[in-house]
Amino acid sequence: MPAYDILKDVEKWKDWNSSILFTSRGCIRDCPFCAVPKIEGKMRSILTDVENYVHGGHKQVILWDNNFLASPDWKEVLENLQEIGLKIDFNQGLDARLIDEEKAKMLADLKIPVVRMAYDRVGEKNIIKNAVNLLAKHGINRRKILFYVLYNFYDEDQSYGDTPDIFLTKTRDIQELGCVSYPMRFEPLTSLKKNQYISPFWTAEELEMVAKARRVLGYGGAFPPYEGLVNKFKNAKDFDDAFSLHPLKNKN
Ligand code: SF4
């Protein structure tokens, strides 16, 4: 148990009310843009007795597991979280490929303010659609589902990378599902400074257009499915048109 008590003496943190923990480490996958397999290694469960790591008085549990649903003990932990009854934040995102009927139902029975997942490859559209439909069927509001959307990724080994127009397609796909998209700019593990890397398929200007659109058109850095924003992206003829800053109608 971390010494959460010491936070009450620090002005900035005195109201902190969330217990943070990992129930697993590692991942079953090896996505080329991800640091987790390199840093944490193979998937393994490290604890199931979450209640012993929740500080008395805290209102929320934050799990930092990087692929929670791939843990061999995911079910036991979800049952445990249900018994604890606190709000739960799967902070690092859930793997859409692993969502099935049983998991969707168990997740919907928890108090989860936002379900986070990722939409990395454009070929995964049917997978994310299936995950969203299952979660919605069991009662999770689509607007409470957020997808991290990777962009600016380039894989030197495969000479493959996403383009600005692929990023627009992924953003539209999320909006079509009624969910929130959160652009996630790729940065290589070797970077020493944030937001310096530019993929061969992107330009500095295009990356800046995304950053500006997030600030001006989005909310909290994300693109929620606001009617005006959905129409802007849907009717745009290409990336430049979509991410240029025309004034929006119906930003609600
Ligand atoms: S599934 Fe997620 S955590 Fe696992 S390697 Fe891929 S991006 Fe990383």
GROMACS .gro file of C-alpha atoms and ligand atoms in nm:
model
  260
    1MET     CA    1   0.000   0.000   0.000
    2PRO     CA    2   0.156   0.334  -0.099
    3ALA     CA    3   0.179   0.598   0.176
    4TYR     CA    4  -0.121   0.796   0.048
    5ASP     CA    5  -0.148   0.963   0.390
    6ILE     CA    6   0.149   1.188   0.320
    7LEU     CA    7  -0.048   1.356   0.038
    8LYS     CA    8  -0.275   1.535   0.283
    9ASP     CA    9   0.018   1.759   0.377
   10VAL     CA   10   0.075   1.866   0.017
   11GLU     CA   11  -0.160   2.146  -0.090
   12LYS     CA   12  -0.180   2.031  -0.452
   13TRP     CA   13  -0.263   1.670  -0.363
   14LYS     CA   14  -0.454   1.704  -0.037
   15ASP     CA   15  -0.786   1.603  -0.199
   16TRP     CA   16  -0.646   1.304  -0.388
   17ASN     CA   17  -0.896   1.020  -0.350
   18SER     CA   18  -0.791   0.746  -0.591
   19SER     CA   19  -0.593   0.429  -0.528
   20ILE     CA   20  -0.359   0.344  -0.814
   21LEU     CA   21  -0.237  -0.008  -0.879
   22PHE     CA   22  -0.139  -0.271  -1.132
   23THR     CA   23  -0.308  -0.613  -1.119
   24SER     CA   24  -0.100  -0.736  -1.412
   25ARG     CA   25   0.213  -0.646  -1.605
   26GLY     CA   26   0.313  -0.689  -1.966
   27CYS     CA   27   0.108  -0.771  -2.272
   28ILE     CA   28   0.021  -1.066  -2.495
   29ARG     CA   29   0.087  -0.855  -2.805
   30ASP     CA   30   0.389  -0.688  -2.957
   31CYS     CA   31   0.258  -0.379  -3.135
   32PRO     CA   32   0.552  -0.209  -3.311
   33PHE     CA   33   0.458   0.138  -3.180
   34CYS     CA   34   0.436   0.034  -2.815
   35ALA     CA   35   0.691   0.041  -2.533
   36VAL     CA   36   0.503  -0.198  -2.303
   37PRO     CA   37   0.638  -0.534  -2.431
   38LYS     CA   38   0.991  -0.389  -2.424
   39ILE     CA   39   0.960  -0.246  -2.074
   40GLU     CA   40   0.727  -0.492  -1.900
   41GLY     CA   41   0.776  -0.815  -2.098
   42LYS     CA   42   0.522  -1.097  -2.116
   43MET     CA   43   0.173  -1.079  -1.970
   44ARG     CA   44   0.139  -1.199  -1.612
   45SER     CA   45  -0.106  -1.147  -1.328
   46ILE     CA   46   0.048  -0.994  -1.018
   47LEU     CA   47  -0.248  -0.966  -0.781
   48THR     CA   48  -0.621  -1.028  -0.754
   49ASP     CA   49  -0.696  -0.902  -0.402
   50VAL     CA   50  -0.754  -0.542  -0.510
   51GLU     CA   51  -0.935  -0.460  -0.184
   52ASN     CA   52  -0.607  -0.493   0.006
   53TYR     CA   53  -0.456  -0.211  -0.203
   54VAL     CA   54  -0.743   0.037  -0.183
   55HIS     CA   55  -0.680   0.304   0.073
   56GLY     CA   56  -0.965   0.358   0.323
   57GLY     CA   57  -1.166   0.665   0.222
   58HIS     CA   58  -1.065   0.660  -0.143
   59LYS     CA   59  -1.351   0.685  -0.392
   60GLN     CA   60  -1.190   0.547  -0.705
   61VAL     CA   61  -0.958   0.268  -0.818
   62ILE     CA   62  -0.722   0.348  -1.105
   63LEU     CA   63  -0.568   0.047  -1.278
   64TRP     CA   64  -0.251   0.106  -1.476
   65ASP     CA   65  -0.256  -0.244  -1.633
   66ASN     CA   66  -0.155  -0.211  -1.997
   67ASN     CA   67  -0.376  -0.491  -2.128
   68PHE     CA   68  -0.605  -0.577  -1.839
   69LEU     CA   69  -0.841  -0.807  -2.032
   70ALA     CA   70  -0.548  -1.024  -2.143
   71SER     CA   71  -0.455  -1.103  -1.783
   72PRO     CA   72  -0.525  -1.466  -1.689
   73ASP     CA   73  -0.706  -1.331  -1.381
   74TRP     CA   74  -0.921  -1.062  -1.547
   75LYS     CA   75  -1.246  -1.226  -1.436
   76GLU     CA   76  -1.150  -1.263  -1.073
   77VAL     CA   77  -1.038  -0.900  -1.062
   78LEU     CA   78  -1.360  -0.775  -1.226
   79GLU     CA   79  -1.566  -0.973  -0.971
   80ASN     CA   80  -1.355  -0.822  -0.699
   81LEU     CA   81  -1.402  -0.468  -0.835
   82GLN     CA   82  -1.776  -0.525  -0.847
   83GLU     CA   83  -1.775  -0.620  -0.478
   84ILE     CA   84  -1.563  -0.316  -0.387
   85GLY     CA   85  -1.825  -0.098  -0.564
   86LEU     CA   86  -1.600   0.206  -0.620
   87LYS     CA   87  -1.556   0.395  -0.944
   88ILE     CA   88  -1.299   0.230  -1.164
   89ASP     CA   89  -1.069   0.381  -1.425
   90PHE     CA   90  -0.891   0.144  -1.667
   91ASN     CA   91  -0.647   0.419  -1.735
   92GLN     CA   92  -0.431   0.259  -2.003
   93GLY     CA   93  -0.723   0.146  -2.215
   94LEU     CA   94  -0.890  -0.190  -2.274
   95ASP     CA   95  -0.812  -0.412  -2.572
   96ALA     CA   96  -1.112  -0.394  -2.809
   97ARG     CA   97  -1.010  -0.727  -2.967
   98LEU     CA   98  -1.078  -0.904  -2.637
   99ILE     CA   99  -1.423  -0.762  -2.566
  100ASP     CA  100  -1.689  -1.031  -2.590
  101GLU     CA  101  -2.042  -1.069  -2.456
  102GLU     CA  102  -1.931  -1.182  -2.109
  103LYS     CA  103  -1.668  -0.910  -2.064
  104ALA     CA  104  -1.898  -0.637  -2.199
  105LYS     CA  105  -2.164  -0.733  -1.948
  106MET     CA  106  -1.921  -0.745  -1.656
  107LEU     CA  107  -1.770  -0.408  -1.754
  108ALA     CA  108  -2.113  -0.251  -1.787
  109ASP     CA  109  -2.195  -0.366  -1.433
  110LEU     CA  110  -1.904  -0.162  -1.294
  111LYS     CA  111  -1.897   0.210  -1.224
  112ILE     CA  112  -1.678   0.321  -1.515
  113PRO     CA  113  -1.709   0.691  -1.605
  114VAL     CA  114  -1.513   0.647  -1.931
  115VAL     CA  115  -1.423   0.328  -2.118
  116ARG     CA  116  -1.095   0.381  -2.302
  117MET     CA  117  -0.981   0.168  -2.595
  118ALA     CA  118  -0.746   0.219  -2.892
  119TYR     CA  119  -0.795   0.235  -3.267
  120ASP     CA  120  -0.445   0.189  -3.401
  121ARG     CA  121  -0.480   0.025  -3.741
  122VAL     CA  122  -0.746   0.124  -3.991
  123GLY     CA  123  -0.805  -0.247  -4.070
  124GLU     CA  124  -0.945  -0.292  -3.718
  125LYS     CA  125  -1.268  -0.108  -3.793
  126ASN     CA  126  -1.491  -0.414  -3.757
  127ILE     CA  127  -1.324  -0.507  -3.429
  128ILE     CA  128  -1.384  -0.168  -3.270
  129LYS     CA  129  -1.738  -0.161  -3.406
  130ASN     CA  130  -1.810  -0.498  -3.250
  131ALA     CA  131  -1.662  -0.388  -2.915
  132VAL     CA  132  -1.865  -0.065  -2.910
  133ASN     CA  133  -2.187  -0.243  -3.005
  134LEU     CA  134  -2.140  -0.503  -2.730
  135LEU     CA  135  -2.068  -0.240  -2.466
  136ALA     CA  136  -2.363  -0.028  -2.581
  137LYS     CA  137  -2.592  -0.332  -2.581
  138HIS     CA  138  -2.511  -0.383  -2.213
  139GLY     CA  139  -2.582  -0.023  -2.126
  140ILE     CA  140  -2.262   0.177  -2.169
  141ASN     CA  141  -2.332   0.514  -2.330
  142ARG     CA  142  -2.140   0.550  -2.657
  143ARG     CA  143  -2.035   0.904  -2.562
  144LYS     CA  144  -1.862   0.750  -2.260
  145ILE     CA  145  -1.641   0.539  -2.487
  146LEU     CA  146  -1.313   0.701  -2.588
  147PHE     CA  147  -1.065   0.572  -2.844
  148TYR     CA  148  -0.700   0.665  -2.848
  149VAL     CA  149  -0.630   0.716  -3.220
  150LEU     CA  150  -0.268   0.664  -3.320
  151TYR     CA  151  -0.116   0.896  -3.580
  152ASN     CA  152   0.229   0.993  -3.709
  153PHE     CA  153   0.341   0.630  -3.676
  154TYR     CA  154   0.605   0.489  -3.907
  155ASP     CA  155   0.751   0.139  -3.885
  156GLU     CA  156   1.099   0.140  -4.037
  157ASP     CA  157   1.122  -0.241  -4.047
  158GLN     CA  158   0.802  -0.271  -4.252
  159SER     CA  159   0.832   0.066  -4.433
  160TYR     CA  160   0.474   0.119  -4.324
  161GLY     CA  161   0.311   0.423  -4.173
  162ASP     CA  162  -0.026   0.589  -4.139
  163THR     CA  163  -0.099   0.900  -4.344
  164PRO     CA  164  -0.302   1.210  -4.257
  165ASP     CA  165  -0.592   1.074  -4.463
  166ILE     CA  166  -0.583   0.741  -4.277
  167PHE     CA  167  -0.599   0.939  -3.954
  168LEU     CA  168  -0.905   1.124  -4.086
  169THR     CA  169  -1.069   0.791  -4.179
  170LYS     CA  170  -1.012   0.656  -3.827
  171THR     CA  171  -1.147   0.975  -3.670
  172ARG     CA  172  -1.459   0.952  -3.888
  173ASP     CA  173  -1.506   0.583  -3.800
  174ILE     CA  174  -1.510   0.668  -3.428
  175GLN     CA  175  -1.754   0.952  -3.481
  176GLU     CA  176  -1.979   0.726  -3.686
  177LEU     CA  177  -1.997   0.497  -3.383
  178GLY     CA  178  -2.100   0.791  -3.164
  179CYS     CA  179  -1.780   0.771  -2.956
  180VAL     CA  180  -1.502   1.014  -2.866
  181SER     CA  181  -1.166   1.007  -3.044
  182TYR     CA  182  -0.848   1.113  -2.869
  183PRO     CA  183  -0.555   1.164  -3.110
  184MET     CA  184  -0.240   0.994  -2.986
  185ARG     CA  185   0.074   1.121  -3.156
  186PHE     CA  186   0.338   0.853  -3.204
  187GLU     CA  187   0.674   0.914  -3.045
  188PRO     CA  188   0.959   0.661  -3.073
  189LEU     CA  189   1.090   0.507  -2.752
  190THR     CA  190   1.430   0.668  -2.817
  191SER     CA  191   1.296   1.024  -2.828
  192LEU     CA  192   1.455   1.256  -2.577
  193LYS     CA  193   1.203   1.536  -2.627
  194LYS     CA  194   0.828   1.520  -2.669
  195ASN     CA  195   0.662   1.592  -3.004
  196GLN     CA  196   0.984   1.612  -3.207
  197TYR     CA  197   0.940   1.303  -3.424
  198ILE     CA  198   0.783   1.348  -3.769
  199SER     CA  199   0.694   1.038  -3.971
  200PRO     CA  200   0.795   1.035  -4.341
  201PHE     CA  201   0.420   1.042  -4.423
  202TRP     CA  202   0.348   1.356  -4.220
  203THR     CA  203   0.474   1.713  -4.224
  204ALA     CA  204   0.527   1.948  -3.930
  205GLU     CA  205   0.241   2.163  -4.064
  206GLU     CA  206  -0.002   1.869  -4.072
  207LEU     CA  207   0.092   1.769  -3.718
  208GLU     CA  208   0.035   2.127  -3.609
  209MET     CA  209  -0.308   2.125  -3.777
  210VAL     CA  210  -0.410   1.828  -3.560
  211ALA     CA  211  -0.277   1.999  -3.247
  212LYS     CA  212  -0.465   2.321  -3.327
  213ALA     CA  213  -0.788   2.140  -3.417
  214ARG     CA  214  -0.772   1.960  -3.081
  215ARG     CA  215  -0.738   2.290  -2.900
  216VAL     CA  216  -0.991   2.489  -3.101
  217LEU     CA  217  -1.252   2.239  -3.225
  218GLY     CA  218  -1.218   1.964  -2.967
  219TYR     CA  219  -1.279   1.933  -2.598
  220GLY     CA  220  -1.002   1.841  -2.354
  221GLY     CA  221  -0.779   1.744  -2.648
  222ALA     CA  222  -1.040   1.498  -2.779
  223PHE     CA  223  -1.296   1.505  -3.060
  224PRO     CA  224  -1.637   1.425  -2.913
  225PRO     CA  225  -1.920   1.336  -3.153
  226TYR     CA  226  -2.062   1.691  -3.156
  227GLU     CA  227  -2.296   1.731  -3.452
  228GLY     CA  228  -2.104   2.023  -3.605
  229LEU     CA  229  -1.771   1.843  -3.570
  230VAL     CA  230  -1.907   1.514  -3.707
  231ASN     CA  231  -2.042   1.696  -4.013
  232LYS     CA  232  -1.721   1.889  -4.064
  233PHE     CA  233  -1.513   1.570  -4.072
  234LYS     CA  234  -1.774   1.374  -4.267
  235ASN     CA  235  -1.812   1.632  -4.543
  236ALA     CA  236  -1.443   1.721  -4.573
  237LYS     CA  237  -1.286   1.627  -4.904
  238ASP     CA  238  -0.952   1.541  -4.743
  239PHE     CA  239  -0.736   1.583  -4.434
  240ASP     CA  240  -0.653   1.950  -4.505
  241ASP     CA  241  -1.018   2.037  -4.542
  242ALA     CA  242  -1.117   1.845  -4.227
  243PHE     CA  243  -0.849   1.990  -4.001
  244SER     CA  244  -0.849   2.348  -4.123
  245LEU     CA  245  -1.015   2.583  -3.878
  246HIS     CA  246  -1.339   2.691  -4.044
  247PRO     CA  247  -1.590   2.810  -3.786
  248LEU     CA  248  -1.820   2.531  -3.665
  249LYS     CA  249  -2.197   2.530  -3.663
  250ASN     CA  250  -2.373   2.344  -3.380
  251LYS     CA  251  -2.082   2.283  -3.147
  252ASN     CA  252  -2.294   2.092  -2.894
  253SF4     S1  253  -0.199  -0.429  -2.705
  253SF4    FE1  254  -0.160  -0.226  -2.614
  253SF4     S2  255  -0.015  -0.263  -2.447
  253SF4    FE2  256  -0.013  -0.446  -2.578
  253SF4     S3  257   0.159  -0.412  -2.719
  253SF4    FE3  258  -0.028  -0.339  -2.822
  253SF4     S4  259  -0.042  -0.119  -2.771
  253SF4    FE4  260   0.104  -0.213  -2.629
   0.00000   0.00000   0.00000
